[in-house]
Short mmCIF file of C-alpha atoms and ligand atoms in Angstrom, two decimals:
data_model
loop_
_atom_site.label_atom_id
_atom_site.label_comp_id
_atom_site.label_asym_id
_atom_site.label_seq_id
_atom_site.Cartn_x
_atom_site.Cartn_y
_atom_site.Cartn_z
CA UNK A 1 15.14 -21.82 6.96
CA UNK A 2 17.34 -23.92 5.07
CA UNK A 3 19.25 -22.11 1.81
CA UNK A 4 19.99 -24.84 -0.95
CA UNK A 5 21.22 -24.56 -4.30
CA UNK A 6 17.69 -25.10 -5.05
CA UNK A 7 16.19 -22.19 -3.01
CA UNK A 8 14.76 -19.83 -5.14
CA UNK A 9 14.62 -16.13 -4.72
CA UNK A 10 11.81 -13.03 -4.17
CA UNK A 11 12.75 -9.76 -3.28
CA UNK A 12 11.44 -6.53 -2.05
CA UNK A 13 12.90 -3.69 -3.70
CA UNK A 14 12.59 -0.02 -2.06
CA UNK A 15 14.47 2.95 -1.01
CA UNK A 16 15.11 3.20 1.74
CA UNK A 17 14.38 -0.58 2.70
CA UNK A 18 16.12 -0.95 5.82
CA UNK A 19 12.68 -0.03 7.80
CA UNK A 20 10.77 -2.92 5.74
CA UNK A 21 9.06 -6.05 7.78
CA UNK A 22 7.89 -7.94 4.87
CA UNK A 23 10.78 -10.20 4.92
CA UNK A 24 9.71 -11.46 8.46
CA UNK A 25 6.45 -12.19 7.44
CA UNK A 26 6.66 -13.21 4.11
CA UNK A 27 9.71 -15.59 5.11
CA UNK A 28 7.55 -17.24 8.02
CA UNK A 29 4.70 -17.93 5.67
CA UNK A 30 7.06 -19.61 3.15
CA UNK A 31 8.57 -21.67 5.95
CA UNK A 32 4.78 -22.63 7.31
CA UNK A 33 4.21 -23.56 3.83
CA UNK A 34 7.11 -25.95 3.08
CA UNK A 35 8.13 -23.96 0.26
CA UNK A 36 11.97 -23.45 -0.56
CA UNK A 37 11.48 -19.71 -1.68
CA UNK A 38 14.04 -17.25 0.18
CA UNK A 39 12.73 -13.04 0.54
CA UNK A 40 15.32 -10.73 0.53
CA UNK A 41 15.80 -6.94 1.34
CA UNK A 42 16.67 -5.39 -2.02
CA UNK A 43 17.86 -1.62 -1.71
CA UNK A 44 17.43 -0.15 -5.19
CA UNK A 45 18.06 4.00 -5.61
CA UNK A 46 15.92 5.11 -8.17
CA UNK A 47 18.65 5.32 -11.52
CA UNK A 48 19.36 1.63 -10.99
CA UNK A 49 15.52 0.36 -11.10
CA UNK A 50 15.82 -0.57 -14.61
CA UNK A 51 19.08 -2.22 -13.87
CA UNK A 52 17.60 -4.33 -10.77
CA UNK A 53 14.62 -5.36 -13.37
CA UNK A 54 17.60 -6.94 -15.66
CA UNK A 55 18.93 -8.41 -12.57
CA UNK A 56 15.31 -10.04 -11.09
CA UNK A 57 15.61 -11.76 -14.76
CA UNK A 58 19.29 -12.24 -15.03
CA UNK A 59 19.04 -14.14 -12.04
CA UNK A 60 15.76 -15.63 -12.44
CA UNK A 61 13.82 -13.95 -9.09
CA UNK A 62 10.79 -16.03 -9.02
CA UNK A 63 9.23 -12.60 -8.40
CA UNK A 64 9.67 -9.42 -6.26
CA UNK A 65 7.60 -6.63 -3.82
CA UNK A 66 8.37 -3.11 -4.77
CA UNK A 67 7.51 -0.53 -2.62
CA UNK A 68 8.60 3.01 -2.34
CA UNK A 69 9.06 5.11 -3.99
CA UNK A 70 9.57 2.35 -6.89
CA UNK A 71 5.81 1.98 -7.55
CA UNK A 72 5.16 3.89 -10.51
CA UNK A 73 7.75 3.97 -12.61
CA UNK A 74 7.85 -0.11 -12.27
CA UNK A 75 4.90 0.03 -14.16
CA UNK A 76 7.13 0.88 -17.65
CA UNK A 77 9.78 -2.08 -16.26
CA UNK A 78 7.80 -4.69 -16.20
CA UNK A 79 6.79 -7.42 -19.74
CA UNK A 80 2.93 -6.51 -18.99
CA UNK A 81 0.19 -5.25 -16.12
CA UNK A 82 -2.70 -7.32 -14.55
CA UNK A 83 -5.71 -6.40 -13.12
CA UNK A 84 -5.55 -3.13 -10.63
CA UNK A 85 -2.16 -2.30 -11.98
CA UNK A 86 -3.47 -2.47 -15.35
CA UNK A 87 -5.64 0.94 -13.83
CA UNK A 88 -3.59 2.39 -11.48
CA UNK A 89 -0.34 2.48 -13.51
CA UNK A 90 1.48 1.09 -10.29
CA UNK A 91 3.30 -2.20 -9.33
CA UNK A 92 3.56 -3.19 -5.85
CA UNK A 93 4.13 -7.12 -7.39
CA UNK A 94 6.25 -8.92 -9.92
CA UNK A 95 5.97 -12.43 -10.93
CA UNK A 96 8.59 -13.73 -13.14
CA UNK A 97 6.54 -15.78 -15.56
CA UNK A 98 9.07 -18.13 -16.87
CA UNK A 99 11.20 -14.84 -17.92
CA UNK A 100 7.93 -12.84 -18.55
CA UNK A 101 8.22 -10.52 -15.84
CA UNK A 102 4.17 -9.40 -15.03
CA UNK A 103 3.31 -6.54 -12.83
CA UNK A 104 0.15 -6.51 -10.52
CA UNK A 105 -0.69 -4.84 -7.74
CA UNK A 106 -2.40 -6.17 -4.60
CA UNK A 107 -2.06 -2.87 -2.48
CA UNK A 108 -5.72 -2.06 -2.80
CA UNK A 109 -7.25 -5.73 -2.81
CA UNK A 110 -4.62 -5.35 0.93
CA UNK A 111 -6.08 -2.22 2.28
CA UNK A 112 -10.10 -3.10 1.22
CA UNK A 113 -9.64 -6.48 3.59
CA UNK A 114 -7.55 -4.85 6.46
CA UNK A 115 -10.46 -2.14 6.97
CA UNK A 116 -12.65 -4.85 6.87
CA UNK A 117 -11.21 -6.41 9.86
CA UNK A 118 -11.51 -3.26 11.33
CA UNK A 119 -15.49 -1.75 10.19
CA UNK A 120 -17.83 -2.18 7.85
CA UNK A 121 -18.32 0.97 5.27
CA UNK A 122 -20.98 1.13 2.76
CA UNK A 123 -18.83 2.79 0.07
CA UNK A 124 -21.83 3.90 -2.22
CA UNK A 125 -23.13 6.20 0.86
CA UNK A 126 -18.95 7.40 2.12
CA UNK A 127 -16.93 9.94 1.29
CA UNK A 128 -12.84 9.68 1.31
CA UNK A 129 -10.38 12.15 2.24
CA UNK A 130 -7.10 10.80 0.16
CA UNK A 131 -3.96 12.19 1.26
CA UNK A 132 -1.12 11.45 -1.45
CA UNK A 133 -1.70 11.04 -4.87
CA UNK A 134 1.63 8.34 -5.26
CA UNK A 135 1.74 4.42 -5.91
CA UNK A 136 -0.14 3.48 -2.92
CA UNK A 137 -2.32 6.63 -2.67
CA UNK A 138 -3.73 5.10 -6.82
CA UNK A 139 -4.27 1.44 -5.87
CA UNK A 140 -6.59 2.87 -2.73
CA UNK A 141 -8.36 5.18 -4.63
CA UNK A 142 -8.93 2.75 -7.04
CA UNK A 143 -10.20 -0.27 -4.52
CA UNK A 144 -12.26 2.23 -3.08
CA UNK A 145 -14.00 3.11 -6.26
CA UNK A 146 -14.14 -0.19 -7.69
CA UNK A 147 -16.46 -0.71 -4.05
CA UNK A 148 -19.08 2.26 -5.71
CA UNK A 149 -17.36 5.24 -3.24
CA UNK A 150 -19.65 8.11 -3.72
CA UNK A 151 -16.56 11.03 -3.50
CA UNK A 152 -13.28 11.30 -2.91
CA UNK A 153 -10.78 14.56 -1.86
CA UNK A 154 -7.44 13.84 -2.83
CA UNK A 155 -4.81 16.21 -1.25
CA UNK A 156 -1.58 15.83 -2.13
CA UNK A 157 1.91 18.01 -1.91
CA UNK A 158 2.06 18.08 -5.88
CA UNK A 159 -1.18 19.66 -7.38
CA UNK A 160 0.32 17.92 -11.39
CA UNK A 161 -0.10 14.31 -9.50
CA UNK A 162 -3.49 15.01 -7.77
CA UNK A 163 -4.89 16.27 -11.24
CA UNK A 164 -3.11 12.96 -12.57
CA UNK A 165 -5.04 10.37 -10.20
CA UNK A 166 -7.90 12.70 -10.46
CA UNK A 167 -7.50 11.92 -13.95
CA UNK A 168 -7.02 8.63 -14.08
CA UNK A 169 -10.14 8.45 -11.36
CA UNK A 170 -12.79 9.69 -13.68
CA UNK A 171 -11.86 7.65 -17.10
CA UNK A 172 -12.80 4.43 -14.84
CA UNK A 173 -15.16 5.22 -12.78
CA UNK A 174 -17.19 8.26 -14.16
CA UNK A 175 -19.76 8.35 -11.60
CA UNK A 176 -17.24 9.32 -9.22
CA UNK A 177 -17.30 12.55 -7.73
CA UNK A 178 -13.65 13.85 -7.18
CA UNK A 179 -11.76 17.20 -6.31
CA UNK A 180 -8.20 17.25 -6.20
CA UNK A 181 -6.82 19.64 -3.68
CA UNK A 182 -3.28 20.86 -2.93
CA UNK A 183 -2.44 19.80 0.93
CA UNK A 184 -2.21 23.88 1.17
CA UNK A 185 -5.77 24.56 -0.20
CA UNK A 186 -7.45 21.77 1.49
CA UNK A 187 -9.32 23.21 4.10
CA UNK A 188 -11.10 21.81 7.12
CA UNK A 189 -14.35 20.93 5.27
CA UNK A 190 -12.44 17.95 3.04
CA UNK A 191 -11.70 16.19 6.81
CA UNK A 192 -15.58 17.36 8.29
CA UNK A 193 -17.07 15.69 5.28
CA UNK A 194 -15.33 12.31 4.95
CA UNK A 195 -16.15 9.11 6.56
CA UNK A 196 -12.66 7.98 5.72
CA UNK A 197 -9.24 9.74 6.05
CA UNK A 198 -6.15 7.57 4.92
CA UNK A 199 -2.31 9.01 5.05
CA UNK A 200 -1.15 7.58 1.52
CA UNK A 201 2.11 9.76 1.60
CA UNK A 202 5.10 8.40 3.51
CA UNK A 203 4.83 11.17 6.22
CA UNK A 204 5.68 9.25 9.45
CA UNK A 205 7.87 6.48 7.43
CA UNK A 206 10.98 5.32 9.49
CA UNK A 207 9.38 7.01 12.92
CA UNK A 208 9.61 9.94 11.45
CA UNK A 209 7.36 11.93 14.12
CA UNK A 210 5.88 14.42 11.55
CA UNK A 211 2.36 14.21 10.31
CA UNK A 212 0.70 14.77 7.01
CA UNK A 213 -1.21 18.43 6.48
CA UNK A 214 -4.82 18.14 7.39
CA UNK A 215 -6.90 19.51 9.80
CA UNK A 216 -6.89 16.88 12.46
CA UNK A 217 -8.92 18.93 15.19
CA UNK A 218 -11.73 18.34 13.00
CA UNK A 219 -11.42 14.55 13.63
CA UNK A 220 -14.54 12.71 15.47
CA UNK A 221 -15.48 9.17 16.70
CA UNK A 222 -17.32 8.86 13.59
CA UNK A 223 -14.52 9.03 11.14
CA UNK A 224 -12.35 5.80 10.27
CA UNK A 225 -8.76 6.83 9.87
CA UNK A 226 -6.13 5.05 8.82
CA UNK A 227 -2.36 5.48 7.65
CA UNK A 228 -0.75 3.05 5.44
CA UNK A 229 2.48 3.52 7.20
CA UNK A 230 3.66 1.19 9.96
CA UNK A 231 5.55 1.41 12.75
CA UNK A 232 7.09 -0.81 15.67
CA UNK A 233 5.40 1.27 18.55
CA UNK A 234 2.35 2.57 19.22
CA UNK A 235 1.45 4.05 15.58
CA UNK A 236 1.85 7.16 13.48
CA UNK A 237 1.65 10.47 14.98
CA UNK A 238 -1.25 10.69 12.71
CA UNK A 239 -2.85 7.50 14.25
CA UNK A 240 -2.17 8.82 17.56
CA UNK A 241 -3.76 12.42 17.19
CA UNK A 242 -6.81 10.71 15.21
CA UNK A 243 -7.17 7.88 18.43
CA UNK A 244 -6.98 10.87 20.37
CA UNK A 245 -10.39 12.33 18.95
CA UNK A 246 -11.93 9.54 18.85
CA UNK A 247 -11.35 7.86 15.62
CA UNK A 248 -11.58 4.04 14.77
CA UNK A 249 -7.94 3.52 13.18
CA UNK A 250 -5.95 1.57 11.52
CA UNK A 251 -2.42 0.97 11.16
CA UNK A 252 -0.60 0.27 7.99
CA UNK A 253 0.37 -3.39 9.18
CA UNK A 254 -3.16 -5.13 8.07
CA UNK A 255 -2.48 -3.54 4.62
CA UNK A 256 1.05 -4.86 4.87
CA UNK A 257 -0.40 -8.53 5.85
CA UNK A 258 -3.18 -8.74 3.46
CA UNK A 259 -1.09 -7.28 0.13
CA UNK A 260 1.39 -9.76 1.35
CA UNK A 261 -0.91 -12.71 1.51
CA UNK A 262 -2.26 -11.50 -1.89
CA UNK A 263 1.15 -11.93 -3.20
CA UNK A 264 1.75 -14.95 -2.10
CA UNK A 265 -1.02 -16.46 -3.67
CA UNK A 266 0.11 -14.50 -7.06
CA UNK A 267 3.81 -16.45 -7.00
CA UNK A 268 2.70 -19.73 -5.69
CA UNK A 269 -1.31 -19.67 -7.12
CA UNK A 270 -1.45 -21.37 -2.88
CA UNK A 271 -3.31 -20.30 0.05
CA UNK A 272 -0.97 -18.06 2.46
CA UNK A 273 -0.93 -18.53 6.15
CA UNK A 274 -2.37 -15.52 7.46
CA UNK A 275 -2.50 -16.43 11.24
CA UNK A 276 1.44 -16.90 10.77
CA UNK A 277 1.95 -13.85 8.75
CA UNK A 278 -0.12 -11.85 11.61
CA UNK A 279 1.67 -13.64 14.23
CA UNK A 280 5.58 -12.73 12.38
CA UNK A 281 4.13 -9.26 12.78
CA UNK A 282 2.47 -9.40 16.38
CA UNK A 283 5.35 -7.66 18.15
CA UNK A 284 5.10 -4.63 15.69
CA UNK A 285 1.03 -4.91 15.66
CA UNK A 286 0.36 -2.25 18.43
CA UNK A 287 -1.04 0.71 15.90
CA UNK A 288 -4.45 -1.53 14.61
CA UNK A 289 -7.33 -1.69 16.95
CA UNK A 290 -8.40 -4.16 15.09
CA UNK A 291 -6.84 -6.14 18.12
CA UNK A 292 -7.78 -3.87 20.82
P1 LIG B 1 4.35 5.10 -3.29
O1 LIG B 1 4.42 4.63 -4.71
O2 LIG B 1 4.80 4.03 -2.34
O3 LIG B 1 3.02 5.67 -2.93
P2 LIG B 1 5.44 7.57 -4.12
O4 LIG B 1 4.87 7.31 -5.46
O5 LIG B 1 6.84 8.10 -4.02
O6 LIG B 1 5.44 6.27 -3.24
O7 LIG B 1 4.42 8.54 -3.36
C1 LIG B 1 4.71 9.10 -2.14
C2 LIG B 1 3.57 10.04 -1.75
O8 LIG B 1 3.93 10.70 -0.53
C3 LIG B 1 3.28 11.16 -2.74
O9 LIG B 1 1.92 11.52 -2.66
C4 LIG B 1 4.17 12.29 -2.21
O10 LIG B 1 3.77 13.59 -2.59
P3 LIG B 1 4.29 14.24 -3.97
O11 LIG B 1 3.41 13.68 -5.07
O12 LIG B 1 4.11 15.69 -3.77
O13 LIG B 1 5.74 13.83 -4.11
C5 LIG B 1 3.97 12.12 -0.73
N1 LIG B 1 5.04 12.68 0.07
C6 LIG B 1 6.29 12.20 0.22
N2 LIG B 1 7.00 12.96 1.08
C7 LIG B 1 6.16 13.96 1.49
C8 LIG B 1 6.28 15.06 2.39
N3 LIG B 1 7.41 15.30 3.05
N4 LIG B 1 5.20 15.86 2.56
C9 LIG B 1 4.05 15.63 1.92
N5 LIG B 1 3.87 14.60 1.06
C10 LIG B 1 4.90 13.77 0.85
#
């Protein structure tokens, strides 16, 4: 890659960012591409969001990722929502429309197709176990229902942001059955009944070797589980207990590729290169069996 005066500039702001691989993939898809667009690491602590928002336009970003825990309150940053971030109140994408700075979010558009790689679920007959009620935890709910899912748990640390996506949940989609559990009250029955089980917290971020509370002896071959973080070995703990009973799994990385791609599209309105993005993250791409 070749930096000009006229490269222009995307970033990816988080904290902590250090563990992120989106500039790897998103960087080989621009090159594949021909495009003179640059993404960079941006390390944000939370009281300086609203200062890096006056920065992305100070310095004319052509747009920016945001991931955690930035999600939701980039939602108030941003000019004006689109689409699922319009619902879920979350922003995992910024496109700086000639100094209008629009939020969407492609997070749950990212996680529909990498489970689709991986099985096929008839969402009108499945139930979800959600755990994490955050940024990420809102745009997979909200996929999810938007695909008719007949019920969803959602379990999270916080009872006030379970009863918030809960919330949120029913004013959408009203035919939605939902209980929203603390992870302490949720007992075995919310993993026995769900077809799908999905770690939205960021237990496990960093190889962090802790998992998320739920009652994983009551995992089977028949459940789909799946864990939106990503690691550079051989998955989550999570991922590895739930492989252990049997599960189908997948790893955060085909989430990561596809709300990448999505993104891409959003700041260039051009096809992305997935078979380049997957292949910047092949060395990392042990934890999804969608390869295995
Ligand atoms: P994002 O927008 O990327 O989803 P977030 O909004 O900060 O990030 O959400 C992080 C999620 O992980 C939340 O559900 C959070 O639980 P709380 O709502 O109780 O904060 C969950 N989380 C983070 N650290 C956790 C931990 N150590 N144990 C359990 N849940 C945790």
């Amino acid at each position: 890659m070749e930096i000009t005066g006229k490269t222009r500039l995307i970033g990816i702001m988080g904290h902590p960012i250090t563990h992120t691989l989106s500039p790897l993939m998103q960087n080989a898809a621009f090159t594949a591409m021909g495009l003179d667009i640059c993404y960079v690491p941006l390390e944000v602590s939370p009281e300086n969001l609203k200062k890096a928002f006056d920065g992305l336009r100070a310095m004319r970003f052509m747009g920016a990722n945001i991931t955690i825990p930035h999600k939701v309150p980039s939602a108030t940053l941003v000019d004006r929502l689109e689409g699922a971030a319009q619902i879920t109140g979350a922003v995992n994408t910024v496109v700086n429309d000639s100094g209008e700075l629009i939020g969407h979010n492609t997070d749950g558009e990212g996680f529909i197709r990498a489970l689709d790689e991986v099985i096929s679920i008839h969402f009108p007959d499945a139930t979800a176990l959600l755990l994490g009620a955050g940024g990420a935890a809102r745009s997979i709910a909200v996929a999810m229902a938007e695909k008719g899912l007949k019920k969803l748990f959602i379990v999270n640390r916080t009872r006030g942001r379970a009863l918030e996506l809960k919330e949120l949940l029913h004013n959408h989609f009203p035919s939605l059955t939902i209980e929203a559990l603390t992870s302490e009250a949720a007992g075995e029955d919310t993993v026995i009944s769900s077809k799908i089980v999905i770690n939205a917290t960021s237990v496990g971020l960093g190889g962090d070797l802790k998992m998320p509370q739920v009652a994983v002896d009551r995992l089977t071959k028949d459940h789909v589980v799946c864990d939106i973080v990503y690691t550079q070995s051989q998955g989550t703990q999570f991922l590895l207990a739930a492989r252990g009973k049997g599960a189908t799994t997948l790893g955060g990385l085909g989430m990561l590729l596809h709300q990448g791609a999505a993104a891409i599209h959003l700041w260039t309105g051009k096809e992305p290169p997935i078979g380049v993005m997957r292949g910047a993250l092949e060395p990392e791409r042990t934890d999804n069996t969608a390869d295995s």
